[in-house]
Amino acid sequence: MLRSPVGSEMFKRDPLRPAATVLLLRDGPEGVEVLMTRRSMTASFAPGAYVFPGGGIDAADAQAFGAAARRPTQTDLRLTQAIAAIRESFEELGVLLARRADGAWATAEDIAALDRQAPFAPQCTARGLRLAADEVFVFAHWITDRDLSRRFDVPFLIARMPEGQEPVADESEQFEPQWVRPADALARHAAGQFFIIFPTIRTLERLQIHATVQSVLDACAAHDEPLWTSCPRAGLVRGRESRHMEHEPPFGELALVCPDGQIVHPLDWQHEQPVPLLKQVMRLTAPNSGVMTGPGTNSYIVGDPASGYIAIDPGPDDSAHIERLWRACGADLRAIVCTHSHPDHSPGAARLQALCAQAGATPPPILGLASAPTARENSRFSPDRTLADNERLVLQAPDGTTHTLMAVHTPGHAANHLCLVLLEDGLLFSGDQILNGSTTVIDPPDGDMSAYLGSLDRLAALCDEHGIDFILPAHGHVLGDLRRSADNASAPVEGGARRAIDHLKAHRLAREAKIARAMQARPDGGLDDWVPLAYDDVPERLWPVARRSLLAHVERIRALGGFNA
């Protein structure tokens, strides 16, 4: 791809360092408690932060398999990590996850007999202790954020605190060992009394949903793999650093704009200035935020001063927004494209065209698909020219640089909906077909669920054909669900857009199955009876909106020969 990020300068970083962290847990009177310590203020990483014990993986850890008990499902890598975590918890806190020959936990006498500074595993073997690596499970997998120069590849492991042992900090790297409920640690951090870093915060948030230690261990043992893997990205919210995991709405946008991890991109929603996403793509969000529009309608500007510009979805007929859009194009607007005719997308097109004419420029044509007879009265739209399916709109600069938008007919949300693919950069402008943070409403008769699902299939195929990694929706941040490959956990892999589409389709079909069950449970009912059953996970204030998509699913279920009342 010829993608040109706004912030594309590479950082110079050290390679990832393998490490291991262990969450030692116990059941307290009010629920699960976890052992945390404070790092030295002179530590090179996260000084002064409260953390779980852990540290780097040594070569000796991978050579100590004979000293450790092992689960049948425990790989060599997981065993090495568990041994490293056991060693670190001993060296830092004097906690020894090892059992005697009779199966009892190591005693205070055993611990006192070991030297924290001497080779660890041989001492345990000499004393008849077997490392309890089989009782250490992986909870999460974190890779240090890309913006930091010192980076680690760290499993967060889970183990039950051995009975009869008490933590004693080494007072050189770790201080103040204390047992704390996850919810209390998070509350104290929010109050500024307990400094913890982002991965610790997110780990505690996931840990706090478990009522007992056994619940945590059972969840980890189910597949013997991390419950999640994350290499967060950071942007700016109100001028301050804000970090985000892969499943969170801003992540894809940060991956597109700052692929190397620079903390330069503002994530705040504002309506006054265009936001550069690539050197050839800007986003200007209309000030029409609401339940149906999120932060507002995203108008996109594709092109550069040398090639001229194409505007996508000028939005509502808001004079201030349209003037800002016109000025961002430098009065060199070559075309206006509307993804569909809904009132938050197309009405501004005529005003934008008129502004160009008033400035003495050739009025750019308004392109798209005419609204169907099924469209509501406020969604009537007639373009100057109809875009053919697969038609290409080409902007070309004098130096030969091109920006090519391919139109793709995608009925479903609206009968005249289309999407656009920026071929040189592998970007999909999805209109309302795919949103970030919500699912689009399918409102019959202009909306059709079968057509919508078929359009998702077509877009998924186009992602494979054209290497599309990112989706630019009409509402919300850029989407790009980029997960890591097993051999290089910090590197994004292609296909994030395809995975986002697959996830969306699976969500739609799961909802449809839930609607079918609601129809079967209330065979004499109607839409108002089925909504509370099928959308019980959605706030009641949104049920009137959900009712419209429910109708689309009901029509599809019946068309496929499903339940008929």
XYZ file of C-alpha atoms in Angstrom:
565
model
C 0.000 0.000 0.000
C 1.067 3.600 -0.613
C -0.482 4.723 2.673
C 1.161 7.940 3.901
C 0.515 8.425 7.630
C 0.582 11.929 9.069
C 3.085 10.797 11.716
C 5.227 8.187 10.000
C 8.691 8.806 11.444
C 10.104 5.616 12.950
C 11.104 5.489 16.594
C 14.405 3.934 17.584
C 13.589 1.229 20.117
C 15.236 -1.639 21.885
C 13.957 -5.087 20.876
C 11.177 -6.660 22.934
C 12.443 -8.247 26.123
C 10.760 -11.410 27.405
C 9.511 -11.111 30.972
C 6.902 -12.650 33.268
C 4.591 -11.247 35.948
C 2.541 -13.219 38.462
C -0.672 -12.238 40.225
C -0.634 -14.022 43.578
C -4.237 -14.361 44.738
C -6.069 -15.268 47.919
C -9.701 -15.314 48.996
C -10.333 -12.479 51.435
C -13.397 -11.731 53.572
C -14.802 -9.455 50.833
C -13.614 -11.337 47.765
C -10.448 -11.937 45.778
C -7.312 -10.121 46.927
C -4.108 -9.728 44.914
C -0.581 -9.117 46.173
C 0.997 -5.872 44.928
C 4.222 -4.044 45.714
C 5.625 -0.598 45.028
C 8.543 -0.320 42.619
C 11.648 1.631 43.507
C 11.604 5.325 42.589
C 14.898 4.716 40.751
C 13.562 1.836 38.651
C 14.104 2.227 34.912
C 10.523 1.168 34.126
C 7.396 2.487 35.914
C 9.240 3.973 38.924
C 7.039 4.300 42.000
C 4.182 2.295 40.492
C 2.358 -0.471 42.347
C 2.833 -3.672 40.388
C 2.620 -7.448 40.555
C 5.941 -9.229 41.221
C 7.898 -10.248 38.159
C 10.836 -9.527 35.930
C 12.906 -10.663 32.994
C 13.109 -14.283 31.848
C 16.595 -15.760 32.289
C 18.205 -18.429 30.121
C 18.310 -20.643 33.230
C 14.490 -20.602 33.439
C 14.227 -22.577 30.194
C 16.781 -25.086 31.505
C 14.935 -25.815 34.746
C 12.100 -27.966 33.396
C 13.350 -30.953 35.414
C 12.817 -29.006 38.624
C 9.180 -28.164 37.867
C 5.815 -29.911 37.793
C 4.045 -29.497 34.461
C 0.493 -29.705 33.112
C -0.098 -31.840 29.995
C -1.342 -28.731 28.141
C 1.541 -26.516 29.244
C 3.849 -25.660 26.332
C 7.588 -25.150 26.725
C 7.045 -21.396 26.448
C 4.369 -21.335 29.154
C 6.481 -23.549 31.392
C 9.493 -21.256 31.000
C 7.328 -18.243 31.840
C 5.882 -19.967 34.897
C 9.358 -20.875 36.187
C 10.504 -17.267 35.663
C 7.482 -15.978 37.578
C 8.095 -18.410 40.447
C 11.752 -17.350 40.614
C 10.918 -13.639 40.536
C 8.269 -13.916 43.244
C 10.848 -15.642 45.439
C 13.674 -13.189 44.736
C 11.486 -10.097 45.174
C 9.055 -11.175 47.908
C 10.312 -14.409 49.420
C 7.171 -16.211 48.215
C 7.980 -19.725 47.056
C 5.560 -21.538 44.741
C 7.085 -24.958 45.347
C 5.931 -28.154 47.041
C 7.736 -30.631 49.224
C 7.892 -34.327 48.411
C 4.745 -34.950 50.480
C 2.789 -32.365 48.446
C 2.757 -29.688 51.134
C 3.750 -26.127 50.283
C 7.308 -25.027 51.020
C 7.629 -23.843 54.606
C 9.180 -20.761 56.154
C 12.147 -22.966 57.058
C 12.579 -23.976 53.400
C 12.440 -20.368 52.298
C 14.960 -19.256 54.920
C 17.379 -21.929 53.731
C 17.457 -20.529 50.188
C 19.670 -17.655 49.040
C 17.774 -15.084 46.971
C 21.003 -14.131 45.180
C 22.142 -17.669 44.247
C 20.945 -19.809 41.296
C 17.328 -20.610 42.104
C 16.238 -23.961 40.637
C 19.295 -25.988 41.774
C 18.725 -24.837 45.367
C 15.109 -25.986 45.256
C 16.077 -29.376 43.827
C 18.781 -29.850 46.446
C 16.230 -29.266 49.199
C 13.697 -31.663 47.658
C 11.342 -28.920 46.483
C 9.491 -29.125 43.183
C 8.444 -25.873 41.494
C 4.636 -25.708 41.224
C 4.658 -24.493 37.619
C 1.620 -26.677 36.913
C -0.380 -24.439 39.252
C 0.595 -21.232 37.431
C -1.791 -20.195 34.627
C -1.602 -17.418 32.056
C -4.251 -14.724 32.577
C -3.272 -12.077 30.007
C -0.535 -11.224 27.531
C 0.742 -7.647 27.355
C 3.243 -6.123 24.963
C 4.621 -2.757 26.038
C 3.164 0.178 24.106
C 4.942 1.215 20.913
C 5.726 4.734 22.147
C 8.068 3.505 24.904
C 11.740 2.894 24.222
C 12.050 0.014 26.742
C 9.552 -2.631 25.701
C 8.641 -5.995 27.159
C 6.657 -9.044 26.034
C 4.976 -10.134 29.253
C 2.473 -12.820 30.208
C 0.474 -11.896 33.312
C 0.260 -15.198 35.176
C -2.093 -16.309 37.948
C -1.388 -18.483 40.990
C -2.930 -19.079 44.389
C -0.811 -17.781 47.278
C 0.821 -20.723 49.096
C -0.608 -21.415 52.537
C 1.526 -20.470 55.515
C 3.769 -18.002 53.662
C 4.084 -14.247 54.111
C 5.596 -11.832 51.568
C 8.774 -10.014 52.533
C 9.990 -7.418 50.019
C 13.640 -7.357 48.976
C 13.699 -3.593 49.737
C 15.866 -2.938 46.679
C 13.458 -3.315 43.760
C 10.145 -3.907 45.539
C 8.683 -2.228 48.619
C 5.508 -2.266 50.711
C 3.900 -5.589 49.799
C 0.168 -5.421 50.433
C -2.979 -7.386 49.738
C -5.654 -5.395 47.987
C -9.024 -6.034 46.394
C -8.918 -5.113 42.681
C -11.834 -2.680 43.061
C -10.096 -0.954 45.984
C -6.831 -0.632 44.051
C -8.695 0.966 41.144
C -10.572 3.351 43.445
C -7.381 4.400 45.221
C -5.686 4.967 41.865
C -8.589 7.136 40.691
C -8.212 9.172 43.887
C -4.493 9.704 43.194
C -3.357 7.553 46.123
C -2.143 4.394 44.387
C -0.181 4.859 41.158
C -0.674 2.014 38.680
C 0.065 1.881 34.958
C -2.318 1.077 32.108
C -1.822 -2.725 31.811
C -2.226 -3.078 35.570
C -5.438 -1.033 35.465
C -6.965 -3.126 32.694
C -5.873 -6.375 34.363
C -7.446 -5.358 37.678
C -10.641 -4.383 35.863
C -10.906 -7.901 34.433
C -9.888 -9.521 37.701
C -12.529 -7.743 39.764
C -15.419 -9.561 38.064
C -14.378 -12.841 39.755
C -15.803 -13.625 43.181
C -13.254 -16.302 44.122
C -9.722 -17.356 43.305
C -11.050 -20.644 41.949
C -13.226 -18.729 39.487
C -10.122 -17.007 38.105
C -8.153 -20.251 37.880
C -11.030 -22.053 36.168
C -11.310 -19.291 33.552
C -7.597 -19.514 32.799
C -7.500 -23.317 32.770
C -10.388 -23.598 30.283
C -8.114 -23.110 27.256
C -4.686 -22.646 28.875
C -4.148 -19.515 26.792
C -4.308 -15.791 27.660
C -7.806 -14.406 28.099
C -6.607 -11.491 25.990
C -3.499 -10.167 24.271
C -2.832 -6.463 23.860
C -0.223 -4.010 22.674
C -1.999 -0.702 23.462
C -1.812 2.512 21.494
C -1.887 6.050 22.826
C -3.428 9.291 21.606
C -4.417 12.609 23.114
C -7.707 13.455 24.814
C -8.011 17.073 25.961
C -4.280 17.310 25.448
C -3.463 14.441 27.804
C -2.176 10.966 27.036
C -4.931 8.360 26.636
C -4.202 4.651 26.055
C -6.453 2.170 24.319
C -6.660 -1.588 23.730
C -7.492 -3.250 20.431
C -11.219 -3.606 21.117
C -11.665 0.050 22.075
C -13.012 2.516 19.459
C -9.916 4.752 19.044
C -7.421 1.921 18.498
C -7.888 1.540 14.739
C -7.542 5.249 14.154
C -4.298 5.371 16.119
C -3.018 2.385 14.112
C -3.738 4.238 10.873
C -2.485 7.698 11.803
C 0.436 6.810 14.078
C 1.511 3.286 13.110
C 4.837 3.596 14.935
C 3.224 4.666 18.205
C 3.818 8.416 18.320
C 1.544 10.172 20.826
C 0.516 13.055 18.565
C -3.028 12.349 17.375
C -5.978 14.118 19.073
C -8.960 11.854 19.703
C -11.343 14.594 20.862
C -14.438 15.159 18.778
C -14.561 18.752 17.577
C -16.270 20.376 14.609
C -14.128 23.400 13.764
C -11.055 21.959 12.054
C -10.425 19.035 9.703
C -8.505 16.161 11.296
C -5.689 14.760 9.115
C -5.845 10.956 8.989
C -3.399 10.449 6.143
C -1.574 13.039 4.094
C -4.289 12.549 1.474
C -7.332 12.014 3.758
C -8.993 14.445 6.165
C -12.112 14.127 8.303
C -14.396 16.999 9.234
C -17.223 16.036 11.588
C -20.535 17.856 11.361
C -21.991 19.259 14.620
C -25.056 16.990 14.519
C -24.230 14.647 17.385
C -27.033 12.527 18.808
C -28.294 9.049 19.601
C -28.414 8.123 15.922
C -25.335 10.006 14.742
C -22.881 9.560 17.612
C -20.374 12.442 17.640
C -21.760 13.640 14.279
C -21.567 12.798 10.587
C -18.031 12.385 9.291
C -17.375 14.231 6.045
C -14.198 12.965 4.394
C -11.916 14.858 2.040
C -9.701 12.781 -0.259
C -6.849 14.259 -2.283
C -4.129 16.867 -1.977
C -3.428 20.388 -3.301
C -1.771 19.010 -6.423
C -4.546 16.573 -7.372
C -7.614 18.422 -6.154
C -10.196 16.904 -3.828
C -13.304 14.740 -3.592
C -15.682 15.265 -0.683
C -17.567 12.270 0.725
C -20.836 12.777 2.640
C -21.106 16.566 3.072
C -23.660 15.860 5.775
C -26.690 17.925 6.828
C -27.433 21.340 5.345
C -25.455 23.159 8.027
C -24.023 26.372 6.552
C -21.065 26.653 8.963
C -20.044 23.023 8.462
C -20.355 23.269 4.674
C -18.237 26.424 4.571
C -15.529 24.748 6.659
C -15.646 21.791 4.306
C -15.337 24.064 1.279
C -12.376 25.957 2.763
C -10.599 22.709 3.613
C -10.683 21.818 -0.088
C -8.959 25.045 -1.045
C -11.726 25.758 -3.584
C -10.421 22.857 -5.731
C -13.250 20.408 -5.254
C -13.606 17.977 -8.158
C -16.637 15.931 -7.014
C -19.087 15.458 -4.149
C -20.107 11.877 -3.352
C -23.026 10.912 -1.107
C -22.978 7.374 0.263
C -26.773 7.492 0.599
C -29.705 9.845 0.850
C -30.390 10.029 4.599
C -30.770 13.567 5.993
C -27.506 13.487 7.948
C -25.505 12.638 4.798
C -26.713 14.216 1.564
C -28.557 17.562 2.096
C -25.325 19.559 2.400
C -24.242 18.582 -1.109
C -26.223 21.284 -2.907
C -24.942 24.045 -0.614
C -21.339 22.860 -1.064
C -21.753 22.792 -4.826
C -23.209 26.312 -4.759
C -20.279 27.650 -2.698
C -17.865 26.422 -5.346
C -19.881 28.152 -8.055
C -20.025 31.414 -6.093
C -16.233 31.322 -5.796
C -15.966 31.158 -9.587
C -14.940 27.519 -9.750
C -16.565 24.908 -11.917
C -19.361 23.422 -9.803
C -18.353 19.894 -8.852
C -20.883 17.211 -9.794
C -22.894 15.560 -7.032
C -22.497 11.790 -7.420
C -24.255 8.814 -5.889
C -27.394 6.745 -6.306
C -30.899 8.179 -6.479
C -33.181 7.339 -3.588
C -35.626 4.495 -4.178
C -39.411 4.918 -3.999
C -39.222 3.230 -0.572
C -37.205 6.111 0.903
C -38.797 8.344 3.513
C -39.790 11.857 2.478
C -36.775 13.437 4.232
C -34.429 11.084 2.387
C -35.200 12.007 -1.217
C -32.052 12.467 -3.276
C -31.205 12.814 -6.949
C -27.510 13.056 -7.893
C -26.255 14.958 -10.893
C -24.871 11.652 -12.107
C -25.381 8.074 -11.014
C -22.258 6.200 -9.971
C -21.995 2.806 -11.618
C -21.056 -0.171 -9.507
C -17.242 -0.534 -9.546
C -16.853 2.871 -11.235
C -13.550 4.562 -10.446
C -13.073 8.245 -9.690
C -9.461 9.254 -10.261
C -7.621 12.318 -8.939
C -4.223 12.756 -10.574
C -1.463 15.185 -9.672
C 0.988 16.558 -12.268
C 3.705 14.247 -10.926
C 1.542 11.220 -11.702
C 0.373 10.556 -8.127
C -3.179 9.212 -8.176
C -5.979 8.795 -5.645
C -8.588 6.338 -6.940
C -11.992 5.892 -5.331
C -13.989 2.849 -6.438
C -17.759 2.948 -5.888
C -19.370 -0.201 -4.493
C -23.147 -0.596 -4.396
C -24.089 -1.854 -0.915
C -27.869 -1.812 -0.390
C -29.268 -2.765 2.984
C -29.132 0.198 5.326
C -30.738 2.140 2.502
C -31.687 0.965 -0.957
C -29.316 3.522 -2.531
C -26.357 2.998 -0.195
C -22.851 2.774 -1.604
C -19.368 2.520 -0.152
C -16.050 3.728 -1.560
C -12.624 2.094 -1.618
C -9.488 4.238 -1.808
C -7.489 1.703 -3.775
C -3.957 3.071 -3.377
C -4.272 3.143 0.411
C -6.462 0.156 1.211
C -9.193 2.212 2.899
C -12.929 1.572 2.937
C -15.288 4.541 3.361
C -18.262 2.650 4.739
C -20.964 5.309 5.114
C -23.558 3.826 7.474
C -22.919 0.242 6.380
C -20.336 -0.186 9.166
C -20.089 2.104 12.195
C -17.663 2.329 15.118
C -19.296 1.930 18.508
C -22.760 0.886 17.357
C -24.600 -1.171 14.746
C -26.467 0.592 11.975
C -30.262 0.597 11.894
C -31.946 -1.403 9.124
C -35.333 0.272 8.701
C -37.814 -1.326 6.258
C -39.047 -0.801 3.658
C -35.985 1.104 2.406
C -33.778 -1.031 4.635
C -33.474 -4.741 3.968
C -31.612 -7.163 6.264
C -30.860 -9.804 3.646
C -29.463 -7.152 1.304
C -27.446 -5.708 4.186
C -25.850 -9.056 5.060
C -25.142 -9.669 1.384
C -23.402 -6.292 1.186
C -21.253 -7.226 4.182
C -20.186 -10.373 2.336
C -19.260 -8.344 -0.709
C -17.210 -5.885 1.343
C -15.423 -8.758 3.076
C -14.406 -10.149 -0.308
C -13.194 -6.709 -1.416
C -11.048 -6.470 1.715
C -9.283 -9.650 0.666
C -8.998 -8.569 -2.972
C -7.668 -5.065 -2.338
C -5.801 -5.486 0.951
C -8.125 -3.222 2.916
C -6.969 -2.838 6.525
C -8.995 0.144 7.731
C -12.630 1.236 7.626
C -13.570 4.924 7.766
C -17.206 5.065 8.946
C -19.676 7.920 8.698
C -19.941 7.935 12.500
C -17.112 7.264 14.938
C -13.381 6.686 14.765
C -11.525 4.690 12.121
C -11.916 0.931 12.534
C -8.990 -1.450 12.314
C -8.998 -4.539 14.539
C -5.315 -5.323 14.240
C -4.176 -8.374 16.175
C -0.667 -9.732 16.393
C 0.931 -12.754 14.832
C 2.279 -15.505 17.079
C 5.895 -15.101 15.978
C 5.990 -11.299 16.369
C 3.486 -10.228 18.960
C 4.096 -6.519 18.510
C 3.586 -6.447 14.738
C 0.144 -5.755 13.269
C -1.089 -8.214 10.677
C -3.162 -7.315 7.671
C -6.856 -8.045 7.447
C -8.175 -5.942 10.319
C -11.051 -4.596 8.243
C -12.070 -8.104 7.185
C -12.135 -9.263 10.807
C -14.245 -6.270 11.795
C -16.764 -7.156 9.073
C -16.818 -10.824 10.070
C -17.416 -9.808 13.685
C -20.240 -7.484 12.660
C -21.955 -10.173 10.591
C -21.644 -12.696 13.421
C -23.192 -10.145 15.788
C -26.108 -9.576 13.409
C -26.761 -13.286 12.995
C -26.555 -13.851 16.754
C -29.153 -11.117 17.221
C -31.319 -12.726 14.579
C -31.164 -16.055 16.403
C -32.185 -14.282 19.595
C -35.124 -12.672 17.785
C -36.204 -16.067 16.444
C -36.189 -17.435 20.005
C -38.261 -14.455 21.169
C -40.787 -15.115 18.400
C -41.007 -18.752 19.445
C -41.415 -17.802 23.110
C -44.225 -15.360 22.285
C -45.861 -16.839 19.162
C -48.965 -14.670 19.554
C -46.920 -11.511 20.208
C -45.769 -8.687 18.000
C -42.764 -6.390 17.692
C -43.397 -4.661 21.025
C -43.502 -8.045 22.768
C -40.335 -9.330 21.124
C -38.117 -6.268 21.613
C -37.694 -6.712 25.421
C -36.749 -10.366 24.900
C -34.421 -9.916 21.941
C -32.789 -6.657 23.090
C -32.603 -7.220 26.854
C -28.904 -6.294 26.663
C -29.710 -2.873 25.162
C -30.856 0.144 27.258
C -34.640 0.462 27.215
C -34.409 4.028 25.919
C -33.032 2.574 22.659
C -35.790 0.010 22.166
C -37.794 2.238 19.795
C -34.750 2.321 17.499
C -34.058 -1.384 17.996
C -37.673 -2.113 17.035
C -36.938 -0.975 13.477
C -34.031 -3.395 13.008
C -36.070 -6.111 14.715
C -38.712 -5.696 12.012
C -36.017 -6.138 9.359
C -34.870 -9.361 11.022
C -38.466 -10.610 11.346
C -39.059 -10.021 7.634
C -35.867 -11.910 6.799
C -36.723 -14.808 9.146
C -40.121 -15.175 7.520
C -38.721 -14.837 4.002
C -36.341 -17.695 4.786
C -39.294 -19.836 5.863
C -38.742 -19.386 9.584
C -41.288 -18.824 12.345
C -44.706 -17.714 11.197
C -47.310 -16.632 13.729
